[in-house]
CSV table of C-alpha atoms in Angstrom, one decimal:
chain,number,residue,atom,x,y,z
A,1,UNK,CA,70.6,181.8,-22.5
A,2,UNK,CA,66.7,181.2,-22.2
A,3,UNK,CA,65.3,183.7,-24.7
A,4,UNK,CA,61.1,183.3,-25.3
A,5,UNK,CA,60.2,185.5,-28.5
A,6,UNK,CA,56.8,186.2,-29.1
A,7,UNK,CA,54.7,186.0,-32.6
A,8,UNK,CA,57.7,183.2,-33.4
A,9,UNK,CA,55.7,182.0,-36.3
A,10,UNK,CA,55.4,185.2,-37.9
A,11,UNK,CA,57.1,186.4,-40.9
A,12,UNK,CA,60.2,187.8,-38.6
A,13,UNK,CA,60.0,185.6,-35.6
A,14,UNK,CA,61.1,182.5,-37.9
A,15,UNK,CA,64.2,184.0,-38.8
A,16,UNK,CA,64.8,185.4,-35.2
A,17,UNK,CA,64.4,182.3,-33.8
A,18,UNK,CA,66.8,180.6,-35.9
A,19,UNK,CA,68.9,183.1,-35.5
A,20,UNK,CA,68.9,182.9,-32.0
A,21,UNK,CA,69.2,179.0,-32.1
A,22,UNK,CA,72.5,179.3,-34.3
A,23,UNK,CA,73.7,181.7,-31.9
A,24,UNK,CA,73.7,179.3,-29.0
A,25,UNK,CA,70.3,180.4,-27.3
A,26,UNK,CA,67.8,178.3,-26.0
A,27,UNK,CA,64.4,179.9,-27.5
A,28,UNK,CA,60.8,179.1,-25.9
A,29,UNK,CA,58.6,180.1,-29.1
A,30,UNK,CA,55.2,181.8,-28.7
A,31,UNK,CA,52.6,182.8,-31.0
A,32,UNK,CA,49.1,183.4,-30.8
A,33,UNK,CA,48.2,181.9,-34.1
A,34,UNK,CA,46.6,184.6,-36.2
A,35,UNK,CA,48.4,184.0,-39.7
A,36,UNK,CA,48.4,180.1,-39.8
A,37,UNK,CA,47.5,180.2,-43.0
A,38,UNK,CA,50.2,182.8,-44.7
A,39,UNK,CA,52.9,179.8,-45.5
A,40,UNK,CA,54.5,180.5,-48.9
A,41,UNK,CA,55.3,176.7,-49.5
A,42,UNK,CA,55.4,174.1,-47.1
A,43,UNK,CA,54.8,175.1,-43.4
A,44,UNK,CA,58.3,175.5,-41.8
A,45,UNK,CA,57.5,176.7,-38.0
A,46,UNK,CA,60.4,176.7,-35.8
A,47,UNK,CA,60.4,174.2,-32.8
A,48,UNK,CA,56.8,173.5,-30.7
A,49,UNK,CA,55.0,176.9,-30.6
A,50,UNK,CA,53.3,177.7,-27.4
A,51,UNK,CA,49.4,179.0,-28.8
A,52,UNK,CA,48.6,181.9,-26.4
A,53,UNK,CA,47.7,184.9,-26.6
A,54,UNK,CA,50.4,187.9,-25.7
A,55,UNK,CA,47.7,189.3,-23.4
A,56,UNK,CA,47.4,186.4,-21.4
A,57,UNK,CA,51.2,185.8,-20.6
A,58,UNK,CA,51.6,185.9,-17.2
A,59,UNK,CA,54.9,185.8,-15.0
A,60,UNK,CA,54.7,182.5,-14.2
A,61,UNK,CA,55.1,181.6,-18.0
A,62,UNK,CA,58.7,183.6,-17.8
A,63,UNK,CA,60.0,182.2,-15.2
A,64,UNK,CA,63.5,180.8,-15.9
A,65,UNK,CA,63.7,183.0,-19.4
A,66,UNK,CA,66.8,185.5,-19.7
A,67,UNK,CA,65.9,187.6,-22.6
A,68,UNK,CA,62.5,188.8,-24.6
A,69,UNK,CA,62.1,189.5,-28.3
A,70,UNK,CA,59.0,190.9,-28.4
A,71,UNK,CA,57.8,190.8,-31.9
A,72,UNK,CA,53.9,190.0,-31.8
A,73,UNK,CA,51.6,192.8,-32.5
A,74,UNK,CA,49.5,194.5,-35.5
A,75,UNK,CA,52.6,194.8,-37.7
A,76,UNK,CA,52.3,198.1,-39.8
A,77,UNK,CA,50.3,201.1,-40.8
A,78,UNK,CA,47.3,199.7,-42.4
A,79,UNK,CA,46.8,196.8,-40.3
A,80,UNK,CA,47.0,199.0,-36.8
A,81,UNK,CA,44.1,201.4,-39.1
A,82,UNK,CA,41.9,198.0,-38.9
A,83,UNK,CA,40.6,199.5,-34.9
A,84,UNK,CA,43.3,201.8,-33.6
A,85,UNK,CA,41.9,201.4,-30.2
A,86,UNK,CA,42.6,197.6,-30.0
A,87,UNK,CA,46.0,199.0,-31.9
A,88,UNK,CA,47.2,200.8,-28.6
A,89,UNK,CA,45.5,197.9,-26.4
A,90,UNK,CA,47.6,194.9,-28.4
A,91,UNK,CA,50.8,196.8,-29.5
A,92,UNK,CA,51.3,199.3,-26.3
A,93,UNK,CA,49.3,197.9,-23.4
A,94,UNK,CA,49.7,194.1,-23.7
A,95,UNK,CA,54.1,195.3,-24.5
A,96,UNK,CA,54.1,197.2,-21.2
A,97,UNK,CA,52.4,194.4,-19.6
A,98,UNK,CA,54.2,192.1,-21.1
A,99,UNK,CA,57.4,193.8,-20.0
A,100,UNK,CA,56.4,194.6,-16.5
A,101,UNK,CA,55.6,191.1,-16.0
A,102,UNK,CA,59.2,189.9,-17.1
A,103,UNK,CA,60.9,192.4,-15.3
A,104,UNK,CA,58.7,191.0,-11.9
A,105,UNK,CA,59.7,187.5,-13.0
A,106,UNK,CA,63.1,188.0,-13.3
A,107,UNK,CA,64.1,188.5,-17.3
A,108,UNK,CA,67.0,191.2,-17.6
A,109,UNK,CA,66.4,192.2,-21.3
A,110,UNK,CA,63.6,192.9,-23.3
A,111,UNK,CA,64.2,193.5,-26.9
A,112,UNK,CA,61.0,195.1,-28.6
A,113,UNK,CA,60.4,195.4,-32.0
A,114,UNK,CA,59.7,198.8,-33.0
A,115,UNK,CA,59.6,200.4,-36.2
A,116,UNK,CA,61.3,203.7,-37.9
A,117,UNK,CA,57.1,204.7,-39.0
A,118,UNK,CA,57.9,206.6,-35.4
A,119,UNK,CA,59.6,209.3,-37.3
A,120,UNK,CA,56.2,209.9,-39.9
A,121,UNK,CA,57.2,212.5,-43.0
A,122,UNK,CA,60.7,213.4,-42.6
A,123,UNK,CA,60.7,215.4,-46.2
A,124,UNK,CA,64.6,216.3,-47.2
A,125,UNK,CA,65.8,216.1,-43.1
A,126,UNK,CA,67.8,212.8,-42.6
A,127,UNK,CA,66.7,211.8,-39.3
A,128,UNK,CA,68.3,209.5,-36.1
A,129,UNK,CA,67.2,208.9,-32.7
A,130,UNK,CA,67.8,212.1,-31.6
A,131,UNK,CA,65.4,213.5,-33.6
A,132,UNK,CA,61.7,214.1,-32.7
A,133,UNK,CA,59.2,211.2,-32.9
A,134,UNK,CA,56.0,212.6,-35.3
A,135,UNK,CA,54.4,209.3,-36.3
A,136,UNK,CA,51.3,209.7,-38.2
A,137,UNK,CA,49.7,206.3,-37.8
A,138,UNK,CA,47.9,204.7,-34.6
A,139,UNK,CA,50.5,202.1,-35.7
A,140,UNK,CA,53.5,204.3,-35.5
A,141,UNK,CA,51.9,206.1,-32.2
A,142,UNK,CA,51.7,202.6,-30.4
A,143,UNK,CA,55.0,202.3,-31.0
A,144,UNK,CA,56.7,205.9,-29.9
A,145,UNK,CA,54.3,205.4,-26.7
A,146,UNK,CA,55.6,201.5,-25.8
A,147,UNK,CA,59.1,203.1,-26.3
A,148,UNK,CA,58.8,205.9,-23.5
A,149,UNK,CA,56.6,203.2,-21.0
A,150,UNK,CA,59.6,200.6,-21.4
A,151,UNK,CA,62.1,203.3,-20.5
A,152,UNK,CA,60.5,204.0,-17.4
A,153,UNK,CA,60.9,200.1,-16.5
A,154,UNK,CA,64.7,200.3,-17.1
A,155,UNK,CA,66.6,199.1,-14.2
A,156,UNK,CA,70.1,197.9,-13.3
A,157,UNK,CA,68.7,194.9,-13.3
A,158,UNK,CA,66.4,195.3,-16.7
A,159,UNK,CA,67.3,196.1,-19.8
A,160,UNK,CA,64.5,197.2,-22.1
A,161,UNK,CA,65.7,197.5,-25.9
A,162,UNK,CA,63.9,199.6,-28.5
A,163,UNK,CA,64.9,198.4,-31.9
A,164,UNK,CA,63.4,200.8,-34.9
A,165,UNK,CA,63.2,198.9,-37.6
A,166,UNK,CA,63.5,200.0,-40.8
A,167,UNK,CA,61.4,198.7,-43.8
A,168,UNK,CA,61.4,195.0,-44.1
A,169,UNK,CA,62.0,192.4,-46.9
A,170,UNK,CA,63.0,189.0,-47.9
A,171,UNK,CA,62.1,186.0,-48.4
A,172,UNK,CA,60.5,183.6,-45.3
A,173,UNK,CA,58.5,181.1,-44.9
A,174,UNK,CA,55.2,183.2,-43.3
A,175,UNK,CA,55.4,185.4,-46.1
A,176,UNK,CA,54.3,188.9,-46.2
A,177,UNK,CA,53.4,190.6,-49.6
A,178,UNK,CA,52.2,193.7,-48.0
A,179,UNK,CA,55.3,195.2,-47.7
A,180,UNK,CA,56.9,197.6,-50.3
A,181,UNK,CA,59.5,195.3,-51.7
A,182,UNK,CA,57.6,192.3,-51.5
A,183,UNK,CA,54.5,194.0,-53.0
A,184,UNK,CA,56.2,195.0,-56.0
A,185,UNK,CA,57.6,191.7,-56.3
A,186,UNK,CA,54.6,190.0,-56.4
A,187,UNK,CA,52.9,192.5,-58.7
A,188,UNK,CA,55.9,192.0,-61.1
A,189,UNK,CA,55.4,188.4,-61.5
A,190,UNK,CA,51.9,187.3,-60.4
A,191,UNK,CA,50.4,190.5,-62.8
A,192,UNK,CA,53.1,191.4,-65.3
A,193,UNK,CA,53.0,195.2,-64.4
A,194,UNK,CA,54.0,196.9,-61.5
A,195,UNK,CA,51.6,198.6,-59.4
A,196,UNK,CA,52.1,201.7,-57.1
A,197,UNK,CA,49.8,202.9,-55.1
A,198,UNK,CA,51.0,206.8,-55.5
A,199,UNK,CA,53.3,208.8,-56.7
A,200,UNK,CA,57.0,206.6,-55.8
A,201,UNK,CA,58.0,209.8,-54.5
A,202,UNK,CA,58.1,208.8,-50.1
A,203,UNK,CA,61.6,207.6,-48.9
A,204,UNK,CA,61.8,203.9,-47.1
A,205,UNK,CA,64.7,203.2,-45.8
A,206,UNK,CA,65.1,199.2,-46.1
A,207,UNK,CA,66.5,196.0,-44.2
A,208,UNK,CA,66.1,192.4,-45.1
A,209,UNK,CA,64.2,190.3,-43.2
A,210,UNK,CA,67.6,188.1,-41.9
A,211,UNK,CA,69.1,191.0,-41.3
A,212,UNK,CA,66.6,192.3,-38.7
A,213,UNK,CA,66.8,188.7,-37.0
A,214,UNK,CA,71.3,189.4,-36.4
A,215,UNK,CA,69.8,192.6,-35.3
A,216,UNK,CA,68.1,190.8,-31.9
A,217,UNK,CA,70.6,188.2,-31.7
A,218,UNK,CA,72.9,191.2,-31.0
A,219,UNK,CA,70.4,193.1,-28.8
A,220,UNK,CA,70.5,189.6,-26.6
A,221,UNK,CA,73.9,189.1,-26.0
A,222,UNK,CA,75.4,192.3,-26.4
A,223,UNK,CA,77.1,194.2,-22.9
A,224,UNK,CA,74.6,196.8,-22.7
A,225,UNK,CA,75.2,199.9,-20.2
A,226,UNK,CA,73.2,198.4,-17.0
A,227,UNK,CA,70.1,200.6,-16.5
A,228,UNK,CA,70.4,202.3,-20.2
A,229,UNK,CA,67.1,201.5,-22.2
A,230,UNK,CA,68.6,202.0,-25.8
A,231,UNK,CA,66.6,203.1,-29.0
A,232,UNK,CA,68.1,202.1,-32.1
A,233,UNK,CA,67.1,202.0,-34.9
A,234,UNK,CA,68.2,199.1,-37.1
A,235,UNK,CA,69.6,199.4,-40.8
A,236,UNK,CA,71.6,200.8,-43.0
A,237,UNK,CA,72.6,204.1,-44.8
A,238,UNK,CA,73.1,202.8,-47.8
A,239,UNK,CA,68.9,201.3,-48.3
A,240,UNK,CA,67.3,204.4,-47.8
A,241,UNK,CA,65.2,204.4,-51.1
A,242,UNK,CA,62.6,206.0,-52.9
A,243,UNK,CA,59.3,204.0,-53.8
A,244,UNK,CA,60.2,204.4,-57.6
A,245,UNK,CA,63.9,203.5,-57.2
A,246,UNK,CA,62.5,200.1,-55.7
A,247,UNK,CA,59.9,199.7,-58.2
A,248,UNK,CA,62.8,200.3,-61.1
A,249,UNK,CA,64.9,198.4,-59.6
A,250,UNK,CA,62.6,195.6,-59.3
A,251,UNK,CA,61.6,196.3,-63.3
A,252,UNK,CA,65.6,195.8,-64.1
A,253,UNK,CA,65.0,192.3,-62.2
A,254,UNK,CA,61.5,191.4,-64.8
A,255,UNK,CA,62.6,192.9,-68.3
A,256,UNK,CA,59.1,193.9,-69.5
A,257,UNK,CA,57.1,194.7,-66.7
A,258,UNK,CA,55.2,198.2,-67.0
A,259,UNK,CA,55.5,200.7,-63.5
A,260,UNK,CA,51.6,201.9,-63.4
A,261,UNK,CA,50.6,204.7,-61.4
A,262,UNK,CA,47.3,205.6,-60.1
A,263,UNK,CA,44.8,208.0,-62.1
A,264,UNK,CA,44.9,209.9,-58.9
A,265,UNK,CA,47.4,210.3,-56.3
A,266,UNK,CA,46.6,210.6,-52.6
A,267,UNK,CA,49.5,211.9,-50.8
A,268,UNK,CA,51.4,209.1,-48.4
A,269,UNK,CA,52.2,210.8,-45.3
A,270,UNK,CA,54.8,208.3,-44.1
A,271,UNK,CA,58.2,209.2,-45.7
A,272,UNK,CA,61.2,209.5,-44.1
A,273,UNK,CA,64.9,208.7,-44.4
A,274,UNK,CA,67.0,207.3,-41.6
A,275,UNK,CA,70.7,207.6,-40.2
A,276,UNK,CA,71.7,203.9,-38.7
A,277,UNK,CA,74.8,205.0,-37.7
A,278,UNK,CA,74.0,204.4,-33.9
A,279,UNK,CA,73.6,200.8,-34.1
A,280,UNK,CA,77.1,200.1,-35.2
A,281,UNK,CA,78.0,201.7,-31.7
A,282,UNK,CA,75.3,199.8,-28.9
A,283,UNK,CA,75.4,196.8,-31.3
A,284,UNK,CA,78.3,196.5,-33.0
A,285,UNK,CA,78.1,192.8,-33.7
A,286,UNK,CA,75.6,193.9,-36.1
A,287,UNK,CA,76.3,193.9,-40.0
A,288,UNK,CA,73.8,194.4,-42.3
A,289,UNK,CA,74.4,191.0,-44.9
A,290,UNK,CA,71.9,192.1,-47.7
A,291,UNK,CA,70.6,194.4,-50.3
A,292,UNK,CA,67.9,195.5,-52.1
A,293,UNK,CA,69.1,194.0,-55.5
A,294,UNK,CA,70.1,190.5,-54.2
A,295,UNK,CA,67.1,190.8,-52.0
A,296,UNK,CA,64.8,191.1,-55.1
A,297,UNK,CA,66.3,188.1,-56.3
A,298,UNK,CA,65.5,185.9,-53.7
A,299,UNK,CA,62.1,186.9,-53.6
A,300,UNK,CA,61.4,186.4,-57.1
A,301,UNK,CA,63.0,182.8,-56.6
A,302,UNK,CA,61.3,181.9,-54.0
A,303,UNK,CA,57.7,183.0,-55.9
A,304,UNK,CA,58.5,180.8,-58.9
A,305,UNK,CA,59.8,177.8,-56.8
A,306,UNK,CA,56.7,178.3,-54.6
A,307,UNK,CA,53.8,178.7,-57.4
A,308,UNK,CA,52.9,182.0,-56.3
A,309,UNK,CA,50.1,182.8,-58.2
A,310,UNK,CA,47.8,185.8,-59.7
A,311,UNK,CA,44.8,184.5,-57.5
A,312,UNK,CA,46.8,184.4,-54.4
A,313,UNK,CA,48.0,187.8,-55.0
A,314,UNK,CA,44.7,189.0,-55.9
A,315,UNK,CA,43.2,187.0,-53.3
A,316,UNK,CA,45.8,188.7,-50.6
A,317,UNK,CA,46.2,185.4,-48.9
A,318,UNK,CA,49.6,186.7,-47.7
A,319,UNK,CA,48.5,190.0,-46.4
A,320,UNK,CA,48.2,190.9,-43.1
A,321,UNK,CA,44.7,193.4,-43.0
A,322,UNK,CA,42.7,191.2,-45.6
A,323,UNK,CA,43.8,188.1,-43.4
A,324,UNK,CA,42.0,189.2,-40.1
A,325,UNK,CA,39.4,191.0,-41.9
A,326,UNK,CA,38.6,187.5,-43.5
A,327,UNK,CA,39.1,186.0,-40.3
A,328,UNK,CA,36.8,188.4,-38.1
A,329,UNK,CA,34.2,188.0,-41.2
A,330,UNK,CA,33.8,184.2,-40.7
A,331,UNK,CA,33.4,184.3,-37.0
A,332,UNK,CA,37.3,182.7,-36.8
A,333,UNK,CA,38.4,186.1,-34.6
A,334,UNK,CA,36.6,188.1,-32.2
A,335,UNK,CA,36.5,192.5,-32.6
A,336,UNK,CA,38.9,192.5,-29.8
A,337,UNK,CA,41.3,190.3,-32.3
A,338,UNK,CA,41.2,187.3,-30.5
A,339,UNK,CA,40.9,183.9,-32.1
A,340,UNK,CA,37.8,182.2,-30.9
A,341,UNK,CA,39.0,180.0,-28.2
A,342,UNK,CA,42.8,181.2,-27.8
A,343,UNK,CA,44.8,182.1,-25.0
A,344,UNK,CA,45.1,179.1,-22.1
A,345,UNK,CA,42.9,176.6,-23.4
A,346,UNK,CA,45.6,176.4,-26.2
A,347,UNK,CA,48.5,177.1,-24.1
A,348,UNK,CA,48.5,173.4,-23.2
């Protein structure tokens, strides 16, 4: 099985592509470069990454491939509010190109990462796919609107899989700390206090980082109903969480830290809680491994064997918007979020 997952050196693609290699799969990594310099610890890439551009792949670079994890994008809320027109171009466009292409060339499944952010502010209701999409970010909008193209590509011949992801965390090597549980990690130990940015009241449901990787080795090599373009989304019931239970819990796991809330309190409109009981029925290979306590751990661990630091954290060397703001600042990446010279001339 020749599987070529784009962003493969991001903070998921590592972890899917080893999952993928443990799993017997021959992965073709690709990966535009954007976050070379998010490593928490020694760089640990997997295999030879292929530097282009998702915009630029072209048929001829899937020929021979079996399966697609499509994982490269603007990867949440407040990075796809950096220029939501070039959110829709990069996270809808170039993934129904993308797709398109591979279905021309040959590929039978396409495994896209989406995200549960599709369902926006749920309130008390307990949603599942079944329920009405209501994203309230270009981010979340990209993804609802990549969904519905790739289902018109289905075929009995392509298989286009929509996989919602749930929150994610963990530990791995590109690290993120702009996500919930890793945020609050990082504020625990780099800043002695924990720091929300509202009230802790929105839902998230949650899925480590390893986790979400089973969760595309599954969507790979799983029988899947030919023609069917599945959207699952990908957890578990029992990590659907409030902001302030991850915080406490978080607190229980650094005796002494202080939860801090804001003076004032603007209200998050992305809260929602999630039924994954779907998955255990398309994918049922899938298990989620993890949770949010042992999760915690490892994270903290991994921030005192790495030297994570106050500056870094203050710095936000491991966050995604301050990156490419950084990046477009110094002339490194272009408005349209390309890296000055990218695409073929490093696809060699």
């Amino acid at each position: 099985m020749n599987v070529l997952v784009t962003g493969a050196e991001g903070y998921l693609g590592i972890p899917v592509c080893q999952a993928l290699a443990a799993a017997g799969a021959t992965v073709f990594p690709v990966d535009a470069g954007w976050f070379d310099g998010a490593w928490l610890g020694d760089p640990q890439p997997y295999g030879k990454i292929k530097r282009i551009d998702i915009r630029d792949l072209s048929a001829g670079h899937l020929e021979g491939v079996d399966a697609v994890c499509h994982l490269a994008g603007l990867s949440n809320d407040p990075l796809g509010a950096l220029d939501e027109q070039m959110t829709y171009a990069v996270n809808e466009a170039a993934t129904v190109q993308l797709a398109t292409r591979s279905r021309t060339a040959g590929v039978r499944r396409f495994v896209f990462s989406s995200s549960c952010s599709t369902y926006g502010r749920t309130g008390a209701q307990i949603v599942d796919e079944r329920s009405a999409t209501a994203p309230v970010t270009a981010y979340g909008r990209s993804k609802v609107g990549a969904e519905a193209e790739l289902a018109k590509l289905a075929s009995p011949t392509f298989t286009p899989v929509s996989l919602r992801n749930a929150t994610v965390y963990g530990f791995a090597p590109k690290m993120r700390t702009d996500i919930v549980v890793n945020n609050l990690c990082a504020w625990a130990l780099a800043a002695g206090r924990i720091q929300l940015l509202g009230d802790g009241q929105p839902w998230r449901p949650l899925i480590h980082v390893r986790d979400v990787a089973q969760a595309f080795v599954a969507a790979v090599f799983e029988d899947l109903e030919p023609g069917a373009a599945p959207v699952v989304n990908v957890g578990s019931n029992e990590q659907n969480y409030r902001v302030i239970e991850i915080a406490k819990a978080v607190q229980d796991a650094v005796p002494g830290c202080e939860i801090v809330l804001p003076d004032t309190v603007d209200p998050d409109d992305r809260s929602y809680q999630v039924n994954f009981d779907k998955i255990g029925k398309v994918l049922p290979s899938f298990r989620c491994e993890w949770d949010l306590r042992r999760g915690i751990r490892e994270i903290l661990d991994a921030y005192v064997d790495y030297q994570f630091t106050r500056e870094q954290h203050e710095h936000g060397q491991y966050e995604r918007v301050r990156h490419l703001q950084r990046l477009i600042g110094n002339g490194v990446m272009g408005k349209d979020f390309r890296l000055r010279g990218s695409g073929e001339l490093l696809a060699s």
